[in-house]
GROMACS .gro file of C-alpha atoms in nm:
model
  375
    1MET     CA    1   0.000   0.000   0.000
    2ASP     CA    2   0.141   0.334  -0.103
    3ASN     CA    3   0.153   0.578   0.187
    4ASN     CA    4   0.265   0.869  -0.028
    5ILE     CA    5  -0.085   0.972  -0.129
    6GLU     CA    6  -0.090   1.330  -0.257
    7VAL     CA    7  -0.365   1.538  -0.100
    8LYS     CA    8  -0.478   1.822  -0.325
    9ASP     CA    9  -0.558   2.156  -0.168
   10PRO     CA   10  -0.911   2.254  -0.292
   11GLU     CA   11  -0.842   2.624  -0.234
   12ALA     CA   12  -0.523   2.612  -0.439
   13SER     CA   13  -0.704   2.422  -0.714
   14GLY     CA   14  -0.988   2.679  -0.717
   15SER     CA   15  -0.739   2.964  -0.719
   16LYS     CA   16  -0.557   2.811  -1.015
   17LYS     CA   17  -0.886   2.773  -1.207
   18ARG     CA   18  -0.977   3.135  -1.135
   19GLU     CA   19  -0.634   3.249  -1.256
   20MET     CA   20  -0.676   3.050  -1.578
   21ALA     CA   21  -1.028   3.190  -1.632
   22GLY     CA   22  -0.905   3.540  -1.557
   23GLY     CA   23  -0.619   3.495  -1.800
   24MET     CA   24  -0.856   3.379  -2.072
   25MET     CA   25  -1.089   3.675  -2.008
   26LEU     CA   26  -0.793   3.915  -2.019
   27GLU     CA   27  -0.674   3.759  -2.343
   28ARG     CA   28  -1.025   3.784  -2.489
   29ALA     CA   29  -1.062   4.145  -2.374
   30GLN     CA   30  -0.730   4.232  -2.538
   31THR     CA   31  -0.857   4.094  -2.872
   32ILE     CA   32  -1.157   4.335  -2.870
   33PRO     CA   33  -1.034   4.647  -3.048
   34ALA     CA   34  -1.048   4.973  -2.855
   35MET     CA   35  -1.317   5.195  -3.004
   36GLU     CA   36  -1.090   5.503  -2.992
   37SER     CA   37  -0.834   5.349  -3.228
   38LEU     CA   38  -1.085   5.149  -3.437
   39ASP     CA   39  -1.155   5.249  -3.796
   40PRO     CA   40  -1.519   5.137  -3.846
   41LYS     CA   41  -1.495   5.115  -4.227
   42GLU     CA   42  -1.177   4.910  -4.210
   43TYR     CA   43  -1.323   4.678  -3.944
   44LEU     CA   44  -1.644   4.619  -4.144
   45ALA     CA   45  -1.446   4.554  -4.464
   46LYS     CA   46  -1.227   4.299  -4.281
   47MET     CA   47  -1.538   4.137  -4.131
   48ALA     CA   48  -1.688   4.100  -4.480
   49GLU     CA   49  -1.373   3.913  -4.591
   50GLU     CA   50  -1.401   3.676  -4.293
   51GLU     CA   51  -1.772   3.599  -4.338
   52ASN     CA   52  -1.705   3.246  -4.472
   53GLN     CA   53  -1.471   3.153  -4.187
   54GLU     CA   54  -1.592   2.944  -3.897
   55MET     CA   55  -1.614   3.129  -3.566
   56ASP     CA   56  -1.670   3.011  -3.211
   57GLU     CA   57  -1.933   3.157  -2.978
   58GLU     CA   58  -1.688   3.401  -2.816
   59GLN     CA   59  -1.572   3.542  -3.150
   60LEU     CA   60  -1.931   3.593  -3.264
   61LYS     CA   61  -2.017   3.765  -2.936
   62GLU     CA   62  -1.712   3.991  -2.972
   63LYS     CA   63  -1.813   4.097  -3.323
   64GLU     CA   64  -2.172   4.162  -3.209
   65THR     CA   65  -2.039   4.390  -2.932
   66VAL     CA   66  -1.810   4.581  -3.171
   67ILE     CA   67  -2.090   4.626  -3.428
   68MET     CA   68  -2.321   4.775  -3.162
   69GLU     CA   69  -2.038   5.004  -3.043
   70ILE     CA   70  -1.978   5.125  -3.401
   71GLY     CA   71  -2.353   5.189  -3.429
   72LYS     CA   72  -2.348   5.396  -3.108
   73LYS     CA   73  -2.045   5.587  -3.236
   74TYR     CA   74  -2.222   5.673  -3.562
   75ARG     CA   75  -2.533   5.777  -3.364
   76GLU     CA   76  -2.329   6.009  -3.141
   77GLN     CA   77  -2.163   6.161  -3.449
   78GLY     CA   78  -2.502   6.197  -3.621
   79ASN     CA   79  -2.365   5.996  -3.912
   80ALA     CA   80  -2.693   5.847  -4.038
   81LYS     CA   81  -2.554   5.767  -4.384
   82GLU     CA   82  -2.277   5.538  -4.255
   83LEU     CA   83  -2.508   5.375  -4.000
   84GLY     CA   84  -2.760   5.296  -4.276
   85HIS     CA   85  -2.480   5.152  -4.491
   86MET     CA   86  -2.354   4.936  -4.201
   87ILE     CA   87  -2.699   4.784  -4.147
   88LYS     CA   88  -2.682   4.647  -4.503
   89VAL     CA   89  -2.313   4.545  -4.486
   90ILE     CA   90  -2.351   4.322  -4.177
   91ARG     CA   91  -2.636   4.112  -4.319
   92PRO     CA   92  -2.409   3.820  -4.427
   93PHE     CA   93  -2.260   3.814  -4.073
   94THR     CA   94  -2.606   3.776  -3.915
   95LYS     CA   95  -2.644   3.439  -4.091
   96LEU     CA   96  -2.383   3.305  -3.849
   97LEU     CA   97  -2.595   3.407  -3.549
   98SER     CA   98  -2.908   3.248  -3.408
   99LYS     CA   99  -3.231   3.403  -3.539
  100ALA     CA  100  -3.303   3.564  -3.200
  101LYS     CA  101  -2.957   3.726  -3.176
  102ALA     CA  102  -2.964   3.839  -3.539
  103ALA     CA  103  -3.309   3.993  -3.489
  104LYS     CA  104  -3.192   4.174  -3.174
  105LEU     CA  105  -2.882   4.311  -3.353
  106ILE     CA  106  -3.063   4.434  -3.667
  107ARG     CA  107  -3.358   4.575  -3.470
  108GLY     CA  108  -3.116   4.753  -3.234
  109LEU     CA  109  -2.929   4.918  -3.521
  110VAL     CA  110  -3.249   5.014  -3.708
  111ASP     CA  111  -3.385   5.165  -3.384
  112MET     CA  112  -3.064   5.366  -3.347
  113TYR     CA  113  -3.096   5.491  -3.705
  114LEU     CA  114  -3.461   5.592  -3.671
  115ASP     CA  115  -3.419   5.745  -3.322
  116MET     CA  116  -3.155   5.980  -3.461
  117GLU     CA  117  -3.436   6.164  -3.644
  118ALA     CA  118  -3.178   6.277  -3.901
  119ALA     CA  119  -3.454   6.333  -4.161
  120THR     CA  120  -3.243   6.185  -4.439
  121GLY     CA  121  -3.555   6.083  -4.633
  122TYR     CA  122  -3.415   5.730  -4.647
  123GLU     CA  123  -3.583   5.603  -4.328
  124VAL     CA  124  -3.887   5.441  -4.492
  125GLN     CA  125  -3.676   5.292  -4.772
  126LEU     CA  126  -3.425   5.144  -4.524
  127CYS     CA  127  -3.709   4.989  -4.322
  128LYS     CA  128  -3.862   4.838  -4.637
  129GLU     CA  129  -3.526   4.697  -4.749
  130CYS     CA  130  -3.470   4.537  -4.409
  131ILE     CA  131  -3.825   4.391  -4.414
  132GLN     CA  132  -3.763   4.249  -4.763
  133TRP     CA  133  -3.436   4.091  -4.646
  134ALA     CA  134  -3.600   3.946  -4.333
  135THR     CA  135  -3.880   3.800  -4.550
  136GLU     CA  136  -3.629   3.636  -4.787
  137GLU     CA  137  -3.435   3.494  -4.491
  138LYS     CA  138  -3.763   3.372  -4.334
  139ARG     CA  139  -3.697   3.565  -4.014
  140ILE     CA  140  -4.060   3.611  -3.915
  141PHE     CA  141  -4.018   3.783  -3.577
  142LEU     CA  142  -3.762   4.031  -3.710
  143ARG     CA  143  -3.988   4.112  -4.008
  144GLN     CA  144  -4.283   4.177  -3.776
  145ALA     CA  145  -4.076   4.399  -3.544
  146LEU     CA  146  -3.951   4.600  -3.843
  147GLU     CA  147  -4.303   4.628  -3.986
  148ALA     CA  148  -4.415   4.774  -3.652
  149ARG     CA  149  -4.136   5.035  -3.681
  150LEU     CA  150  -4.244   5.111  -4.038
  151ILE     CA  151  -4.603   5.172  -3.921
  152GLY     CA  152  -4.461   5.414  -3.661
  153LEU     CA  153  -4.265   5.588  -3.938
  154TYR     CA  154  -4.578   5.621  -4.151
  155TYR     CA  155  -4.756   5.777  -3.853
  156ASP     CA  156  -4.468   6.022  -3.789
  157THR     CA  157  -4.458   6.129  -4.155
  158GLY     CA  158  -4.838   6.170  -4.180
  159ASN     CA  159  -4.896   5.875  -4.413
  160PHE     CA  160  -5.195   5.757  -4.209
  161LYS     CA  161  -5.355   5.551  -4.486
  162ALA     CA  162  -5.043   5.332  -4.522
  163ALA     CA  163  -5.011   5.307  -4.142
  164LEU     CA  164  -5.367   5.170  -4.108
  165ALA     CA  165  -5.333   4.933  -4.406
  166ASP     CA  166  -5.005   4.779  -4.281
  167GLY     CA  167  -5.126   4.782  -3.921
  168SER     CA  168  -5.441   4.586  -4.009
  169LYS     CA  169  -5.239   4.309  -4.179
  170LEU     CA  170  -4.981   4.289  -3.901
  171LEU     CA  171  -5.246   4.279  -3.626
  172LYS     CA  172  -5.403   3.966  -3.782
  173GLU     CA  173  -5.063   3.792  -3.785
  174LEU     CA  174  -4.974   3.891  -3.430
  175LYS     CA  175  -5.307   3.771  -3.290
  176LYS     CA  176  -5.245   3.427  -3.443
  177LEU     CA  177  -4.888   3.409  -3.307
  178ASP     CA  178  -4.987   3.554  -2.969
  179ASP     CA  179  -4.691   3.798  -2.962
  180LYS     CA  180  -4.849   4.025  -2.703
  181ASN     CA  181  -4.564   4.274  -2.658
  182LEU     CA  182  -4.558   4.364  -3.025
  183LEU     CA  183  -4.938   4.347  -3.037
  184VAL     CA  184  -4.962   4.623  -2.772
  185GLU     CA  185  -4.718   4.837  -2.973
  186VAL     CA  186  -4.918   4.803  -3.298
  187GLN     CA  187  -5.259   4.854  -3.129
  188LEU     CA  188  -5.124   5.171  -2.969
  189LEU     CA  189  -5.000   5.298  -3.307
  190GLU     CA  190  -5.343   5.221  -3.454
  191SER     CA  191  -5.507   5.429  -3.179
  192LYS     CA  192  -5.269   5.722  -3.245
  193THR     CA  193  -5.338   5.707  -3.620
  194TYR     CA  194  -5.717   5.705  -3.576
  195HIS     CA  195  -5.686   5.999  -3.335
  196ALA     CA  196  -5.479   6.192  -3.591
  197LEU     CA  197  -5.761   6.129  -3.841
  198SER     CA  198  -6.016   6.251  -3.580
  199ASN     CA  199  -6.187   5.911  -3.571
  200LEU     CA  200  -6.218   5.912  -3.192
  201PRO     CA  201  -6.446   5.605  -3.147
  202LYS     CA  202  -6.198   5.382  -3.334
  203ALA     CA  203  -5.904   5.543  -3.153
  204ARG     CA  204  -6.073   5.462  -2.820
  205ALA     CA  205  -6.148   5.102  -2.930
  206ALA     CA  206  -5.785   5.044  -3.038
  207LEU     CA  207  -5.654   5.184  -2.709
  208THR     CA  208  -5.894   4.963  -2.509
  209SER     CA  209  -5.761   4.660  -2.700
  210ALA     CA  210  -5.402   4.767  -2.626
  211ARG     CA  211  -5.475   4.808  -2.254
  212THR     CA  212  -5.653   4.470  -2.238
  213THR     CA  213  -5.352   4.301  -2.401
  214ALA     CA  214  -5.109   4.487  -2.173
  215ASN     CA  215  -5.296   4.371  -1.860
  216SER     CA  216  -5.203   4.008  -1.930
  217ILE     CA  217  -4.825   4.068  -1.963
  218TYR     CA  218  -4.543   4.269  -1.811
  219VAL     CA  219  -4.502   4.595  -1.997
  220PRO     CA  220  -4.188   4.812  -1.959
  221PRO     CA  221  -4.231   5.158  -1.803
  222LYS     CA  222  -4.188   5.327  -2.142
  223VAL     CA  223  -4.476   5.130  -2.299
  224GLN     CA  224  -4.697   5.188  -1.993
  225ALA     CA  225  -4.619   5.559  -2.023
  226GLN     CA  226  -4.725   5.555  -2.390
  227LEU     CA  227  -5.056   5.390  -2.295
  228ASP     CA  228  -5.121   5.648  -2.020
  229LEU     CA  229  -5.027   5.937  -2.249
  230GLN     CA  230  -5.266   5.816  -2.520
  231SER     CA  231  -5.542   5.771  -2.258
  232GLY     CA  232  -5.494   6.131  -2.146
  233ILE     CA  233  -5.497   6.258  -2.505
  234LEU     CA  234  -5.825   6.078  -2.581
  235HIS     CA  235  -5.992   6.198  -2.259
  236ALA     CA  236  -5.896   6.554  -2.351
  237SER     CA  237  -6.007   6.521  -2.715
  238GLU     CA  238  -6.318   6.305  -2.689
  239GLU     CA  239  -6.480   6.401  -2.363
  240LYS     CA  240  -6.305   6.732  -2.287
  241ASP     CA  241  -6.240   6.575  -1.947
  242PHE     CA  242  -5.917   6.756  -1.865
  243LYS     CA  243  -5.923   6.655  -1.499
  244THR     CA  244  -5.896   6.282  -1.585
  245ALA     CA  245  -5.658   6.366  -1.870
  246PHE     CA  246  -5.426   6.543  -1.624
  247SER     CA  247  -5.415   6.227  -1.405
  248TYR     CA  248  -5.311   6.014  -1.704
  249PHE     CA  249  -5.053   6.271  -1.819
  250PHE     CA  250  -4.907   6.275  -1.467
  251GLU     CA  251  -4.881   5.892  -1.464
  252ALA     CA  252  -4.712   5.904  -1.806
  253PHE     CA  253  -4.472   6.175  -1.688
  254GLU     CA  254  -4.363   5.970  -1.385
  255GLN     CA  255  -4.307   5.657  -1.597
  256TYR     CA  256  -4.107   5.843  -1.864
  257ASP     CA  257  -3.907   6.029  -1.600
  258SER     CA  258  -3.817   5.703  -1.422
  259VAL     CA  259  -3.638   5.580  -1.737
  260GLU     CA  260  -3.510   5.929  -1.830
  261ASP     CA  261  -3.702   5.934  -2.159
  262PRO     CA  262  -3.723   6.273  -2.338
  263MET     CA  263  -4.099   6.218  -2.381
  264ALA     CA  264  -4.132   6.313  -2.012
  265THR     CA  265  -4.117   6.675  -2.128
  266MET     CA  266  -4.414   6.621  -2.362
  267ALA     CA  267  -4.617   6.456  -2.084
  268LEU     CA  268  -4.541   6.754  -1.858
  269LYS     CA  269  -4.638   6.994  -2.138
  270TYR     CA  270  -4.979   6.825  -2.169
  271MET     CA  271  -5.019   6.839  -1.790
  272LEU     CA  272  -4.977   7.217  -1.812
  273LEU     CA  273  -5.220   7.233  -2.106
  274SER     CA  274  -5.481   7.052  -1.894
  275LYS     CA  275  -5.444   7.309  -1.615
  276VAL     CA  276  -5.486   7.596  -1.863
  277MET     CA  277  -5.796   7.432  -2.014
  278LEU     CA  278  -5.939   7.385  -1.662
  279ASN     CA  279  -5.893   7.762  -1.613
  280LEU     CA  280  -5.630   7.706  -1.342
  281PRO     CA  281  -5.334   7.905  -1.485
  282ASP     CA  282  -5.189   7.973  -1.137
  283GLU     CA  283  -5.120   7.602  -1.092
  284VAL     CA  284  -4.902   7.602  -1.405
  285THR     CA  285  -4.644   7.819  -1.226
  286ASN     CA  286  -4.640   7.581  -0.929
  287LEU     CA  287  -4.588   7.279  -1.154
  288VAL     CA  288  -4.312   7.441  -1.360
  289SER     CA  289  -4.120   7.558  -1.053
  290GLY     CA  290  -4.119   7.208  -0.901
  291LYS     CA  291  -3.795   7.011  -0.862
  292LEU     CA  292  -3.892   6.750  -1.126
  293ALA     CA  293  -4.001   7.008  -1.382
  294LEU     CA  294  -3.674   7.203  -1.360
  295ARG     CA  295  -3.495   6.908  -1.522
  296HIS     CA  296  -3.723   6.937  -1.827
  297SER     CA  297  -3.707   7.312  -1.884
  298GLY     CA  298  -3.705   7.425  -2.246
  299PRO     CA  299  -3.917   7.588  -2.518
  300ASP     CA  300  -4.211   7.347  -2.470
  301LEU     CA  301  -4.257   7.449  -2.106
  302GLU     CA  302  -4.188   7.815  -2.184
  303ALA     CA  303  -4.468   7.803  -2.444
  304MET     CA  304  -4.719   7.671  -2.191
  305LYS     CA  305  -4.602   7.926  -1.932
  306ALA     CA  306  -4.667   8.206  -2.184
  307VAL     CA  307  -5.017   8.069  -2.258
  308ALA     CA  308  -5.090   8.032  -1.885
  309LEU     CA  309  -4.975   8.388  -1.819
  310SER     CA  310  -5.200   8.525  -2.095
  311ALA     CA  311  -5.490   8.325  -1.947
  312LYS     CA  312  -5.417   8.461  -1.599
  313ASN     CA  313  -5.409   8.819  -1.730
  314ARG     CA  314  -5.712   8.749  -1.952
  315SER     CA  315  -5.520   8.907  -2.239
  316LEU     CA  316  -5.603   8.797  -2.593
  317ALA     CA  317  -5.312   9.003  -2.730
  318ASP     CA  318  -5.064   8.814  -2.508
  319PHE     CA  319  -5.217   8.483  -2.619
  320GLN     CA  320  -5.177   8.572  -2.988
  321GLU     CA  321  -4.820   8.685  -2.921
  322ALA     CA  322  -4.748   8.350  -2.753
  323LEU     CA  323  -4.885   8.168  -3.061
  324LYS     CA  324  -4.647   8.364  -3.285
  325THR     CA  325  -4.343   8.321  -3.060
  326PHE     CA  326  -4.396   7.950  -2.993
  327LYS     CA  327  -4.554   7.841  -3.322
  328VAL     CA  328  -4.360   7.511  -3.333
  329GLN     CA  329  -4.449   7.418  -2.973
  330LEU     CA  330  -4.817   7.519  -3.001
  331GLU     CA  331  -4.964   7.526  -3.353
  332ASP     CA  332  -4.734   7.254  -3.495
  333ASP     CA  333  -4.803   7.018  -3.203
  334LEU     CA  334  -5.080   6.781  -3.319
  335ILE     CA  335  -5.225   6.747  -2.966
  336VAL     CA  336  -5.209   7.113  -2.855
  337SER     CA  337  -5.333   7.247  -3.191
  338LYS     CA  338  -5.662   7.054  -3.151
  339HIS     CA  339  -5.743   7.266  -2.842
  340LEU     CA  340  -5.624   7.608  -2.966
  341ASP     CA  341  -5.964   7.708  -3.112
  342SER     CA  342  -6.139   7.625  -2.785
  343LEU     CA  343  -5.867   7.810  -2.593
  344TYR     CA  344  -5.900   8.112  -2.824
  345SER     CA  345  -6.279   8.126  -2.763
  346ASN     CA  346  -6.225   8.109  -2.386
  347MET     CA  347  -5.958   8.379  -2.402
  348LEU     CA  348  -6.180   8.605  -2.614
  349GLU     CA  349  -6.462   8.568  -2.361
  350GLN     CA  350  -6.229   8.634  -2.066
  351ASN     CA  351  -6.075   8.932  -2.246
  352LEU     CA  352  -6.418   9.084  -2.311
  353CYS     CA  353  -6.514   9.034  -1.946
  354ARG     CA  354  -6.193   9.208  -1.833
  355ILE     CA  355  -6.264   9.510  -2.058
  356ILE     CA  356  -6.633   9.562  -1.968
  357GLU     CA  357  -6.610   9.478  -1.594
  358PRO     CA  358  -6.535   9.837  -1.477
  359TYR     CA  359  -6.825   9.989  -1.676
  360SER     CA  360  -7.203   9.986  -1.641
  361LYS     CA  361  -7.245  10.081  -2.011
  362VAL     CA  362  -7.006  10.029  -2.304
  363GLN     CA  363  -7.009  10.104  -2.674
  364VAL     CA  364  -6.933   9.825  -2.923
  365ASP     CA  365  -6.686  10.055  -3.107
  366TYR     CA  366  -6.486  10.100  -2.786
  367VAL     CA  367  -6.473   9.727  -2.711
  368ALA     CA  368  -6.380   9.642  -3.072
  369GLY     CA  369  -6.096   9.896  -3.058
  370LYS     CA  370  -5.970   9.758  -2.728
  371ILE     CA  371  -5.949   9.397  -2.848
  372GLY     CA  372  -5.834   9.487  -3.198
  373LEU     CA  373  -6.123   9.320  -3.376
  374PRO     CA  374  -6.376   9.465  -3.630
  375LYS     CA  375  -6.730   9.554  -3.514
   0.00000   0.00000   0.00000
């Protein structure tokens, strides 16, 4: 019997394994090119040459990471042209990935491109090309996700007919596949499109469907905020119920603010609009001076402050001046513009009351001169 049995130290063995793993990670990290010194065009050209080579999981993951970093770099530089070109160039590489990873990569880059809002005029075409490619490659989920983005693009560019036509087809598919997350997104877009066309009953029905679907799944804060914002918009438009609308806008604002989404500013803007429409202009000042609101200061809030001040002073001239100064934030805003006529009528009435209050008798000529309107 051999008495010289070697007893292995488990701690030493574990330490050795950790050192080896650490060494491998360090080696792998060193192979990932530093973004500062990386030439994106050169890297993509080299990647195109290597597309027929076999790669292990780590190499594929590394290239995915670098591609996303290049995309972020182009986004920061505002280089929409190169980002659009890259989306097409990396298509052969995505064949090496699983369908889920490829879909995530392409969708992520397309989202980056569209979120840049560079107004290149190529956005719709790029989306269509990516949809065509996804169809040819039989990547169903990616195609559906891109079609949802295309419907959003149609809505943003005012092509409501195309948005409804594509949305109707996609909704039928999604209901069969039971993809509830994307279903909520498309139903919400349908509601927005019907609202833009002033078809409020159908906008309400689409939103109800979206909320019903959302109740059965987990929805991210951003999507929940979109649902609340649309609910507030419809309450304000359909029922002129600005009190309930304010509650929904506030919920949307909190959700957007929690994920630091720029749409928080729009939700706050509509909160202020609700207070003006409720004839509570003093509360606008309180809301704007709050700690949360200070982070979102800008022309949108300044526009609503100017409107609130004109309402407080019951001055039609100040209101018209605010419309001229903040045309983009007021008249060009699809939601605010729908309430400007009603607001103008209220302001005219308040302005007339302010002028005639001190007198027991007034002449029409005098009043017309004061408000700058013909007899």
